[in-house]
């Protein structure tokens, strides 16, 4: 067993042992249905199982299509995918051999496929191009789209080589914002141009001159893939988000090892958007942004056995940006461990938005040296200056925090910052115990929130209504 798998297995085992006791009641919040706990989560009594032997898959090895280690293997991968997708043999398997590294340009593996079940078995390493000039505005590195019953697994590695994107991000290089903004373009100097030894005059008028920041691509993107399984992969150093699940139904994500430096901007670990019945289990995520982010259109999402840190914690949102309508419901986050994160479990919604975030449970969670362990921010705005409160907001209701213990690096461990126009309603805290470093006294800050606190809780939050 390699060090990565040993670490994953060890943390998963410890997390399970820590929480082998009865959970607090969660009757007031609807739990995800059984089908949310993985594509094969049917009851044993659901009917007689088909016990006929499963035929071996037809294997399509990318090496047989001309892929070679070190060279550009994109065309070979696409050719192998085309044959695997259109194969009359079922199931079919696209094989990336172990012990080799393949360079892949931005690529899209699309369906629908003739094969009713298709597996991408990634045993080797996939390398993204490190030079930003080859991307030509592409927003994704590896995309799977419109492929049902897709399995992506194999123990291999996806390396996004995102360093060049990070150092040219406006969040990291503050000079790019102040010196190369449209209002100060004549102050732009050579260092902030995209490439080349350009003079000041050339820099101003060159087509390479960038007036605004450009978002980095997502490493692994799944769109409209129902009955999706993603298992046992390492995804590292993505240009921006690492794994995105978008417009999917019944997706099971497990045993992912997602890593990027804590300072890398916008490198969310697993991002769920507009998807239903999604499970995320037994994953280690260490990034520069949210370990898990769940945004609008997502329902019945279950996350369990998650190790998070460094990063920005586990987030619902942001929701309602640009005065949009957003909805997230029926989310269960449990058996998580967060270490050294800027936030623990967070719900954030933009001012001026509409919609709802409801029936959300955070339970059986350990936190160590977390800056904002529990936070709801209904007045979120991405600005250094305070934003004036607006008349509309995304409604937040039926939120439960059960059995959350650990340490906070800030004096205010619990923050409920809610709108005066649309209050936070039905917040329940039960068996929450957060202490400061060296036993320091902690506080709860609650504004415009209806909070119920049965049992012992520390810090204690009052119903601010």
Tab-separated table of C-alpha atoms in Angstrom:
chain	number	residue	atom	x	y	z
A	1	UNK	CA	0.000	0.000	0.000
A	2	UNK	CA	1.453	3.387	-1.052
A	3	UNK	CA	1.703	6.353	1.346
A	4	UNK	CA	-1.316	8.127	-0.169
A	5	UNK	CA	-3.603	5.118	0.172
A	6	UNK	CA	-2.248	4.375	3.652
A	7	UNK	CA	-3.015	7.964	4.744
A	8	UNK	CA	-6.512	7.800	3.256
A	9	UNK	CA	-7.241	4.457	4.896
A	10	UNK	CA	-5.857	5.591	8.257
A	11	UNK	CA	-7.839	8.840	8.386
A	12	UNK	CA	-11.012	7.104	7.234
A	13	UNK	CA	-10.623	4.425	9.922
A	14	UNK	CA	-9.968	6.985	12.664
A	15	UNK	CA	-12.954	9.088	11.557
A	16	UNK	CA	-15.277	6.082	11.725
A	17	UNK	CA	-14.013	5.047	15.166
A	18	UNK	CA	-14.475	8.580	16.516
A	19	UNK	CA	-18.167	8.539	15.689
A	20	UNK	CA	-19.346	5.043	16.617
A	21	UNK	CA	-22.085	6.229	18.955
A	22	UNK	CA	-25.790	7.123	18.516
A	23	UNK	CA	-26.397	10.298	16.575
A	24	UNK	CA	-28.532	13.129	17.792
A	25	UNK	CA	-32.048	13.202	16.454
A	26	UNK	CA	-32.473	14.856	13.078
A	27	UNK	CA	-36.198	14.460	12.617
A	28	UNK	CA	-36.827	18.063	11.653
A	29	UNK	CA	-34.602	17.897	8.602
A	30	UNK	CA	-35.267	15.585	5.672
A	31	UNK	CA	-32.371	13.221	5.062
A	32	UNK	CA	-31.182	12.267	1.595
A	33	UNK	CA	-33.029	9.272	0.183
A	34	UNK	CA	-31.333	5.893	0.036
A	35	UNK	CA	-30.506	6.449	-3.617
A	36	UNK	CA	-28.350	9.422	-2.634
A	37	UNK	CA	-25.932	7.111	-0.885
A	38	UNK	CA	-24.555	5.726	-4.122
A	39	UNK	CA	-25.854	4.307	-7.374
A	40	UNK	CA	-26.150	0.806	-5.915
A	41	UNK	CA	-27.922	1.714	-2.682
A	42	UNK	CA	-31.145	-0.199	-3.344
A	43	UNK	CA	-32.674	-2.167	-0.494
A	44	UNK	CA	-32.050	-5.950	-0.511
A	45	UNK	CA	-35.818	-6.321	-0.557
A	46	UNK	CA	-36.200	-4.184	-3.657
A	47	UNK	CA	-36.603	-7.272	-5.803
A	48	UNK	CA	-34.725	-10.316	-7.013
A	49	UNK	CA	-31.185	-9.519	-8.094
A	50	UNK	CA	-29.851	-10.575	-11.468
A	51	UNK	CA	-27.226	-13.203	-10.601
A	52	UNK	CA	-26.219	-13.977	-14.176
A	53	UNK	CA	-22.440	-13.698	-14.792
A	54	UNK	CA	-21.175	-10.306	-15.930
A	55	UNK	CA	-19.123	-10.557	-19.125
A	56	UNK	CA	-15.563	-9.198	-19.012
A	57	UNK	CA	-15.229	-5.699	-20.452
A	58	UNK	CA	-13.855	-4.952	-23.885
A	59	UNK	CA	-10.572	-3.132	-23.189
A	60	UNK	CA	-9.421	-0.136	-25.223
A	61	UNK	CA	-5.814	0.593	-24.218
A	62	UNK	CA	-4.699	4.127	-25.119
A	63	UNK	CA	-1.222	2.774	-25.918
A	64	UNK	CA	-2.741	0.716	-28.732
A	65	UNK	CA	-3.906	3.995	-30.281
A	66	UNK	CA	-0.462	5.560	-30.298
A	67	UNK	CA	-0.320	7.227	-26.883
A	68	UNK	CA	3.220	7.479	-25.599
A	69	UNK	CA	4.626	8.689	-22.312
A	70	UNK	CA	5.886	12.257	-22.457
A	71	UNK	CA	4.320	13.200	-25.798
A	72	UNK	CA	0.952	14.751	-26.590
A	73	UNK	CA	-1.469	11.849	-26.192
A	74	UNK	CA	-4.696	13.786	-26.756
A	75	UNK	CA	-5.582	12.367	-30.182
A	76	UNK	CA	-4.839	8.813	-29.054
A	77	UNK	CA	-7.092	9.238	-26.017
A	78	UNK	CA	-9.911	10.605	-28.174
A	79	UNK	CA	-9.600	7.725	-30.645
A	80	UNK	CA	-9.666	5.154	-27.856
A	81	UNK	CA	-12.655	6.890	-26.271
A	82	UNK	CA	-14.563	6.927	-29.553
A	83	UNK	CA	-14.197	3.165	-29.937
A	84	UNK	CA	-14.970	2.475	-26.274
A	85	UNK	CA	-18.050	4.694	-26.359
A	86	UNK	CA	-19.366	3.174	-29.593
A	87	UNK	CA	-18.525	-0.418	-28.693
A	88	UNK	CA	-21.263	-3.017	-29.079
A	89	UNK	CA	-19.573	-5.038	-26.336
A	90	UNK	CA	-20.875	-4.164	-22.913
A	91	UNK	CA	-19.275	-3.156	-20.625
A	92	UNK	CA	-16.351	-1.349	-22.249
A	93	UNK	CA	-13.193	-0.057	-20.596
A	94	UNK	CA	-10.811	2.739	-21.559
A	95	UNK	CA	-7.426	1.857	-20.040
A	96	UNK	CA	-4.659	4.290	-19.094
A	97	UNK	CA	-1.757	1.968	-18.166
A	98	UNK	CA	0.075	2.177	-14.865
A	99	UNK	CA	3.585	3.556	-14.563
A	100	UNK	CA	3.354	6.075	-17.408
A	101	UNK	CA	2.667	9.814	-17.621
A	102	UNK	CA	0.661	11.206	-20.548
A	103	UNK	CA	0.364	14.830	-21.636
A	104	UNK	CA	-3.262	15.770	-22.311
A	105	UNK	CA	-4.368	19.035	-23.862
A	106	UNK	CA	-7.881	20.291	-22.976
A	107	UNK	CA	-10.102	17.383	-24.022
A	108	UNK	CA	-13.778	16.447	-23.934
A	109	UNK	CA	-15.059	12.862	-23.811
A	110	UNK	CA	-18.680	13.076	-24.889
A	111	UNK	CA	-21.666	10.774	-25.218
A	112	UNK	CA	-24.228	9.456	-25.412
A	113	UNK	CA	-22.496	6.102	-25.789
A	114	UNK	CA	-23.652	2.859	-27.346
A	115	UNK	CA	-22.037	0.960	-24.483
A	116	UNK	CA	-24.482	1.105	-21.588
A	117	UNK	CA	-21.669	0.952	-19.009
A	118	UNK	CA	-18.257	2.455	-19.652
A	119	UNK	CA	-15.251	2.678	-17.352
A	120	UNK	CA	-12.286	5.020	-17.649
A	121	UNK	CA	-9.602	3.097	-15.768
A	122	UNK	CA	-6.876	5.630	-15.007
A	123	UNK	CA	-3.899	3.774	-13.559
A	124	UNK	CA	-1.158	6.071	-14.845
A	125	UNK	CA	-0.651	9.833	-14.597
A	126	UNK	CA	-2.322	12.489	-16.722
A	127	UNK	CA	-0.382	15.750	-17.043
A	128	UNK	CA	-1.942	19.090	-17.997
A	129	UNK	CA	0.087	21.547	-20.089
A	130	UNK	CA	1.758	24.034	-17.778
A	131	UNK	CA	1.956	26.811	-20.390
A	132	UNK	CA	-1.175	28.956	-20.243
A	133	UNK	CA	-0.838	29.992	-23.891
A	134	UNK	CA	-2.068	26.593	-25.146
A	135	UNK	CA	-5.444	26.850	-23.457
A	136	UNK	CA	-6.972	29.408	-25.843
A	137	UNK	CA	-9.701	30.365	-23.405
A	138	UNK	CA	-10.629	26.792	-22.461
A	139	UNK	CA	-12.486	26.573	-19.147
A	140	UNK	CA	-11.858	22.873	-18.487
A	141	UNK	CA	-9.041	20.402	-18.791
A	142	UNK	CA	-10.765	16.983	-18.822
A	143	UNK	CA	-14.514	16.909	-19.467
A	144	UNK	CA	-16.957	13.996	-19.486
A	145	UNK	CA	-20.351	15.034	-20.830
A	146	UNK	CA	-23.631	13.223	-21.541
A	147	UNK	CA	-22.233	9.817	-20.540
A	148	UNK	CA	-24.563	7.740	-18.361
A	149	UNK	CA	-23.354	4.863	-16.162
A	150	UNK	CA	-19.800	6.179	-16.336
A	151	UNK	CA	-17.163	4.921	-13.902
A	152	UNK	CA	-13.888	6.854	-13.557
A	153	UNK	CA	-11.396	5.163	-11.256
A	154	UNK	CA	-8.115	3.302	-11.098
A	155	UNK	CA	-5.784	4.808	-8.500
A	156	UNK	CA	-4.046	7.106	-10.983
A	157	UNK	CA	-3.145	10.791	-10.788
A	158	UNK	CA	-4.361	13.915	-12.564
A	159	UNK	CA	-1.776	16.695	-12.298
A	160	UNK	CA	-3.100	20.120	-13.272
A	161	UNK	CA	0.245	21.974	-12.998
A	162	UNK	CA	-1.658	25.050	-11.866
A	163	UNK	CA	1.287	27.051	-10.526
A	164	UNK	CA	1.439	29.451	-13.478
A	165	UNK	CA	-2.267	30.167	-13.126
A	166	UNK	CA	-2.020	30.814	-9.396
A	167	UNK	CA	0.837	33.307	-9.529
A	168	UNK	CA	-1.005	35.240	-12.239
A	169	UNK	CA	-4.254	35.321	-10.296
A	170	UNK	CA	-5.508	38.705	-9.135
A	171	UNK	CA	-6.028	37.212	-5.678
A	172	UNK	CA	-2.327	36.379	-5.417
A	173	UNK	CA	-0.715	39.150	-7.480
A	174	UNK	CA	-2.432	42.266	-6.174
A	175	UNK	CA	-0.332	44.424	-8.520
A	176	UNK	CA	-2.228	43.040	-11.507
A	177	UNK	CA	-5.458	44.525	-10.237
A	178	UNK	CA	-4.078	47.975	-9.429
A	179	UNK	CA	-1.597	48.333	-12.294
A	180	UNK	CA	-3.428	46.639	-15.150
A	181	UNK	CA	-7.017	47.637	-14.508
A	182	UNK	CA	-8.801	49.487	-17.358
A	183	UNK	CA	-8.551	52.719	-15.349
A	184	UNK	CA	-4.781	52.528	-14.813
A	185	UNK	CA	-3.633	50.846	-17.998
A	186	UNK	CA	-0.898	53.416	-18.686
A	187	UNK	CA	0.881	52.417	-15.479
A	188	UNK	CA	1.197	48.826	-16.667
A	189	UNK	CA	4.781	47.600	-16.790
A	190	UNK	CA	6.420	44.709	-18.564
A	191	UNK	CA	6.247	42.362	-15.571
A	192	UNK	CA	2.455	42.305	-15.685
A	193	UNK	CA	2.114	41.494	-19.373
A	194	UNK	CA	1.359	37.912	-20.295
A	195	UNK	CA	4.672	36.986	-21.853
A	196	UNK	CA	7.622	38.257	-23.828
A	197	UNK	CA	10.192	40.963	-23.259
A	198	UNK	CA	7.961	43.867	-24.219
A	199	UNK	CA	8.682	47.535	-23.818
A	200	UNK	CA	6.356	49.814	-21.876
A	201	UNK	CA	4.854	51.162	-25.121
A	202	UNK	CA	4.351	47.687	-26.546
A	203	UNK	CA	2.849	46.548	-23.308
A	204	UNK	CA	0.154	49.199	-23.505
A	205	UNK	CA	-0.907	48.465	-27.073
A	206	UNK	CA	-0.030	44.773	-27.403
A	207	UNK	CA	-2.955	42.347	-27.916
A	208	UNK	CA	-1.351	40.286	-25.154
A	209	UNK	CA	-2.118	43.050	-22.648
A	210	UNK	CA	-4.673	41.773	-20.158
A	211	UNK	CA	-7.060	44.277	-18.602
A	212	UNK	CA	-8.858	41.841	-16.366
A	213	UNK	CA	-8.216	38.605	-14.570
A	214	UNK	CA	-9.022	35.353	-16.353
A	215	UNK	CA	-10.302	32.395	-14.353
A	216	UNK	CA	-8.325	29.183	-14.543
A	217	UNK	CA	-9.720	25.942	-15.975
A	218	UNK	CA	-11.323	23.161	-13.940
A	219	UNK	CA	-9.274	19.952	-13.847
A	220	UNK	CA	-12.007	17.283	-13.980
A	221	UNK	CA	-15.518	18.258	-15.054
A	222	UNK	CA	-18.590	16.017	-15.236
A	223	UNK	CA	-21.707	17.381	-16.903
A	224	UNK	CA	-25.012	15.563	-17.422
A	225	UNK	CA	-23.589	12.191	-16.393
A	226	UNK	CA	-26.288	10.207	-14.579
A	227	UNK	CA	-25.410	7.164	-12.452
A	228	UNK	CA	-21.841	8.417	-12.194
A	229	UNK	CA	-19.122	6.751	-10.102
A	230	UNK	CA	-15.791	8.479	-9.408
A	231	UNK	CA	-13.489	6.470	-7.166
A	232	UNK	CA	-9.859	6.176	-6.050
A	233	UNK	CA	-8.067	9.009	-7.840
A	234	UNK	CA	-5.522	11.655	-6.929
A	235	UNK	CA	-6.272	15.096	-8.351
A	236	UNK	CA	-3.584	17.655	-7.614
A	237	UNK	CA	-2.621	21.248	-8.334
A	238	UNK	CA	-5.609	22.169	-10.485
A	239	UNK	CA	-5.565	25.514	-12.240
A	240	UNK	CA	-8.805	26.353	-10.452
A	241	UNK	CA	-11.489	23.910	-9.235
A	242	UNK	CA	-10.375	20.290	-9.009
A	243	UNK	CA	-13.557	18.225	-9.505
A	244	UNK	CA	-16.949	19.564	-10.619
A	245	UNK	CA	-20.214	17.594	-10.636
A	246	UNK	CA	-22.737	19.570	-12.703
A	247	UNK	CA	-26.246	18.646	-13.850
A	248	UNK	CA	-25.794	15.047	-12.718
A	249	UNK	CA	-28.266	12.651	-11.117
A	250	UNK	CA	-27.138	9.840	-8.816
A	251	UNK	CA	-23.400	10.465	-8.532
A	252	UNK	CA	-21.121	8.634	-6.081
A	253	UNK	CA	-17.709	10.191	-5.403
A	254	UNK	CA	-15.359	8.331	-3.075
A	255	UNK	CA	-11.720	7.908	-2.053
A	256	UNK	CA	-10.415	11.027	-3.764
A	257	UNK	CA	-7.123	12.564	-2.670
A	258	UNK	CA	-7.299	16.232	-3.693
A	259	UNK	CA	-4.339	18.503	-2.974
A	260	UNK	CA	-3.094	22.004	-3.738
A	261	UNK	CA	-1.169	24.546	-1.636
A	262	UNK	CA	-3.179	26.466	0.925
A	263	UNK	CA	-2.400	29.742	-0.849
A	264	UNK	CA	-3.593	28.569	-4.294
A	265	UNK	CA	-6.654	30.683	-5.222
A	266	UNK	CA	-10.086	29.284	-6.130
A	267	UNK	CA	-8.917	25.671	-6.022
A	268	UNK	CA	-12.107	24.128	-4.621
A	269	UNK	CA	-11.793	20.408	-4.000
A	270	UNK	CA	-15.198	19.019	-5.020
A	271	UNK	CA	-17.858	21.382	-6.366
A	272	UNK	CA	-21.483	20.259	-6.760
A	273	UNK	CA	-23.811	22.308	-8.953
A	274	UNK	CA	-27.398	21.677	-10.047
A	275	UNK	CA	-27.169	17.980	-9.195
A	276	UNK	CA	-29.390	15.564	-7.250
A	277	UNK	CA	-28.613	12.534	-5.121
A	278	UNK	CA	-24.866	12.965	-4.809
A	279	UNK	CA	-22.680	11.170	-2.272
A	280	UNK	CA	-19.121	12.222	-1.395
A	281	UNK	CA	-17.419	9.780	0.946
A	282	UNK	CA	-14.004	8.998	2.415
A	283	UNK	CA	-12.058	11.791	0.731
A	284	UNK	CA	-8.966	13.743	1.779
A	285	UNK	CA	-9.053	17.330	0.517
A	286	UNK	CA	-6.341	19.948	1.075
A	287	UNK	CA	-6.661	23.056	-1.100
A	288	UNK	CA	-6.679	26.847	-1.162
A	289	UNK	CA	-10.469	27.188	-1.228
A	290	UNK	CA	-13.553	25.217	-0.178
A	291	UNK	CA	-12.895	21.525	0.356
A	292	UNK	CA	-16.479	20.895	-0.729
A	293	UNK	CA	-18.792	23.535	-2.175
A	294	UNK	CA	-22.470	22.910	-2.888
A	295	UNK	CA	-24.239	25.520	-4.978
A	296	UNK	CA	-27.588	26.276	-6.563
A	297	UNK	CA	-29.823	23.541	-7.924
A	298	UNK	CA	-28.328	20.837	-5.702
A	299	UNK	CA	-30.561	18.574	-3.602
A	300	UNK	CA	-30.052	15.403	-1.563
A	301	UNK	CA	-26.298	15.667	-1.151
A	302	UNK	CA	-24.498	13.485	1.393
A	303	UNK	CA	-20.882	14.034	2.453
A	304	UNK	CA	-19.321	11.666	4.973
A	305	UNK	CA	-15.844	10.694	6.109
A	306	UNK	CA	-14.211	13.888	4.826
A	307	UNK	CA	-10.806	15.155	5.953
A	308	UNK	CA	-10.453	18.855	5.115
A	309	UNK	CA	-7.410	21.051	5.618
A	310	UNK	CA	-5.936	23.363	4.686
A	311	UNK	CA	-8.762	25.102	2.891
A	312	UNK	CA	-11.893	27.144	3.435
A	313	UNK	CA	-13.982	24.355	4.927
A	314	UNK	CA	-17.243	22.841	3.702
A	315	UNK	CA	-19.605	25.401	2.188
A	316	UNK	CA	-23.146	25.729	1.001
A	317	UNK	CA	-22.879	28.520	-1.543
A	318	UNK	CA	-22.280	31.103	-2.385
A	319	UNK	CA	-25.898	31.501	-3.486
A	320	UNK	CA	-27.824	34.335	-5.122
A	321	UNK	CA	-25.001	36.263	-6.789
A	322	UNK	CA	-26.020	39.113	-9.104
A	323	UNK	CA	-29.543	39.121	-7.632
A	324	UNK	CA	-30.196	35.613	-8.952
A	325	UNK	CA	-32.589	32.996	-7.561
A	326	UNK	CA	-30.886	30.004	-5.955
A	327	UNK	CA	-31.959	26.849	-4.131
A	328	UNK	CA	-30.131	24.158	-2.143
A	329	UNK	CA	-31.900	21.629	0.075
A	330	UNK	CA	-31.602	18.302	1.878
A	331	UNK	CA	-27.879	18.240	2.563
A	332	UNK	CA	-26.217	16.028	5.171
A	333	UNK	CA	-22.568	16.587	6.124
A	334	UNK	CA	-21.326	14.143	8.753
A	335	UNK	CA	-18.243	12.425	10.164
A	336	UNK	CA	-15.924	15.159	8.919
A	337	UNK	CA	-12.593	16.316	10.335
A	338	UNK	CA	-11.413	19.869	9.648
A	339	UNK	CA	-7.881	20.960	10.520
A	340	UNK	CA	-6.504	24.493	10.246
A	341	UNK	CA	-9.189	25.727	7.862
A	342	UNK	CA	-10.355	29.334	7.582
A	343	UNK	CA	-13.963	28.183	7.972
A	344	UNK	CA	-15.553	25.052	9.324
A	345	UNK	CA	-19.091	24.549	8.045
A	346	UNK	CA	-20.449	27.585	6.262
A	347	UNK	CA	-23.567	28.809	4.488
A	348	UNK	CA	-23.065	31.972	2.459
A	349	UNK	CA	-25.606	33.846	0.373
A	350	UNK	CA	-25.309	37.116	-1.518
A	351	UNK	CA	-27.260	40.209	-0.627
A	352	UNK	CA	-30.031	40.919	-3.113
A	353	UNK	CA	-30.470	37.274	-4.095
A	354	UNK	CA	-33.627	35.196	-3.837
A	355	UNK	CA	-34.538	31.553	-3.244
A	356	UNK	CA	-33.754	29.270	-0.325
A	357	UNK	CA	-31.239	27.104	1.505
A	358	UNK	CA	-33.125	24.656	3.700
A	359	UNK	CA	-33.069	21.295	5.467
A	360	UNK	CA	-29.324	21.133	5.995
A	361	UNK	CA	-27.597	19.052	8.700
A	362	UNK	CA	-24.007	19.279	9.923
A	363	UNK	CA	-23.317	16.532	12.449
A	364	UNK	CA	-20.578	14.431	14.052
A	365	UNK	CA	-17.804	16.836	13.097
A	366	UNK	CA	-14.376	17.382	14.658
A	367	UNK	CA	-12.558	20.710	14.242
A	368	UNK	CA	-8.994	21.584	15.163
A	369	UNK	CA	-7.708	25.174	15.084
A	370	UNK	CA	-10.456	26.376	12.737
A	371	UNK	CA	-10.861	30.152	12.380
A	372	UNK	CA	-14.657	30.311	11.870
A	373	UNK	CA	-16.012	26.925	12.971
A	374	UNK	CA	-19.714	27.624	12.361
A	375	UNK	CA	-20.842	30.486	10.180
A	376	UNK	CA	-23.934	31.611	8.300
A	377	UNK	CA	-23.475	34.778	6.267
A	378	UNK	CA	-26.689	35.905	4.626
A	379	UNK	CA	-25.167	39.270	3.720
A	380	UNK	CA	-22.167	37.965	1.793
A	381	UNK	CA	-20.479	40.335	-0.646
A	382	UNK	CA	-17.048	39.861	-2.170
A	383	UNK	CA	-15.694	43.276	-1.291
A	384	UNK	CA	-13.122	44.695	1.098
A	385	UNK	CA	-15.601	47.401	2.079
A	386	UNK	CA	-18.910	46.667	3.841
A	387	UNK	CA	-21.838	46.388	1.450
A	388	UNK	CA	-25.113	48.129	2.165
A	389	UNK	CA	-27.882	45.685	3.055
A	390	UNK	CA	-30.527	45.071	0.391
A	391	UNK	CA	-34.219	44.299	0.745
A	392	UNK	CA	-34.072	40.748	-0.615
A	393	UNK	CA	-32.013	37.739	0.426
A	394	UNK	CA	-31.857	33.971	0.002
A	395	UNK	CA	-34.036	32.507	2.766
A	396	UNK	CA	-32.177	30.194	5.174
A	397	UNK	CA	-34.212	27.769	7.292
A	398	UNK	CA	-34.152	24.380	9.041
A	399	UNK	CA	-30.422	24.220	9.691
A	400	UNK	CA	-29.174	21.759	12.314
A	401	UNK	CA	-25.781	21.484	14.007
A	402	UNK	CA	-25.393	18.243	15.990
A	403	UNK	CA	-22.407	16.887	17.898
A	404	UNK	CA	-19.731	19.312	16.722
A	405	UNK	CA	-16.608	19.501	18.867
A	406	UNK	CA	-13.171	21.052	18.608
A	407	UNK	CA	-11.051	24.170	18.884
A	408	UNK	CA	-11.353	27.617	17.362
A	409	UNK	CA	-8.491	29.977	16.568
A	410	UNK	CA	-10.818	33.001	16.801
A	411	UNK	CA	-12.755	34.370	19.769
A	412	UNK	CA	-16.099	34.260	17.947
A	413	UNK	CA	-16.599	30.578	17.161
A	414	UNK	CA	-20.211	30.781	15.977
A	415	UNK	CA	-21.480	33.519	13.683
A	416	UNK	CA	-25.015	33.882	12.384
A	417	UNK	CA	-25.031	37.027	10.235
A	418	UNK	CA	-28.548	37.167	8.867
A	419	UNK	CA	-30.580	39.676	6.904
A	420	UNK	CA	-32.963	42.020	8.683
A	421	UNK	CA	-35.340	41.638	5.731
A	422	UNK	CA	-35.297	37.809	5.485
A	423	UNK	CA	-34.301	36.296	8.832
A	424	UNK	CA	-32.560	32.953	9.338
A	425	UNK	CA	-35.228	30.650	10.739
A	426	UNK	CA	-35.151	27.295	12.514
A	427	UNK	CA	-31.476	27.029	13.443
A	428	UNK	CA	-30.914	24.209	15.935
A	429	UNK	CA	-27.657	23.706	17.841
A	430	UNK	CA	-27.399	20.539	19.916
A	431	UNK	CA	-24.292	19.182	21.635
A	432	UNK	CA	-21.937	21.779	20.171
A	433	UNK	CA	-18.730	22.298	22.133
A	434	UNK	CA	-16.017	24.595	20.794
A	435	UNK	CA	-13.184	25.911	22.927
A	436	UNK	CA	-10.422	28.395	22.280
A	437	UNK	CA	-6.731	27.769	22.204
A	438	UNK	CA	-5.451	27.055	25.711
A	439	UNK	CA	-9.049	27.037	26.908
A	440	UNK	CA	-9.795	30.654	25.964
A	441	UNK	CA	-13.385	31.872	26.348
A	442	UNK	CA	-15.336	31.947	23.077
A	443	UNK	CA	-18.417	33.821	21.929
A	444	UNK	CA	-21.406	33.380	19.658
A	445	UNK	CA	-22.508	36.295	17.506
A	446	UNK	CA	-26.092	36.077	16.309
A	447	UNK	CA	-27.923	38.747	14.326
A	448	UNK	CA	-31.475	38.307	12.957
A	449	UNK	CA	-31.457	34.551	13.588
A	450	UNK	CA	-33.962	32.291	15.360
A	451	UNK	CA	-31.748	29.841	17.261
A	452	UNK	CA	-32.881	26.862	19.351
A	453	UNK	CA	-30.272	25.336	21.671
A	454	UNK	CA	-31.481	22.139	23.383
A	455	UNK	CA	-29.012	20.464	25.717
A	456	UNK	CA	-25.525	21.726	26.478
A	457	UNK	CA	-23.843	24.002	23.951
A	458	UNK	CA	-20.721	26.122	24.146
A	459	UNK	CA	-20.486	28.875	23.195
A	460	UNK	CA	-24.126	29.495	23.959
A	461	UNK	CA	-26.206	31.286	21.315
A	462	UNK	CA	-29.378	33.150	22.161
A	463	UNK	CA	-32.389	33.550	19.905
A	464	UNK	CA	-31.781	37.014	18.503
A	465	UNK	CA	-35.382	37.720	17.504
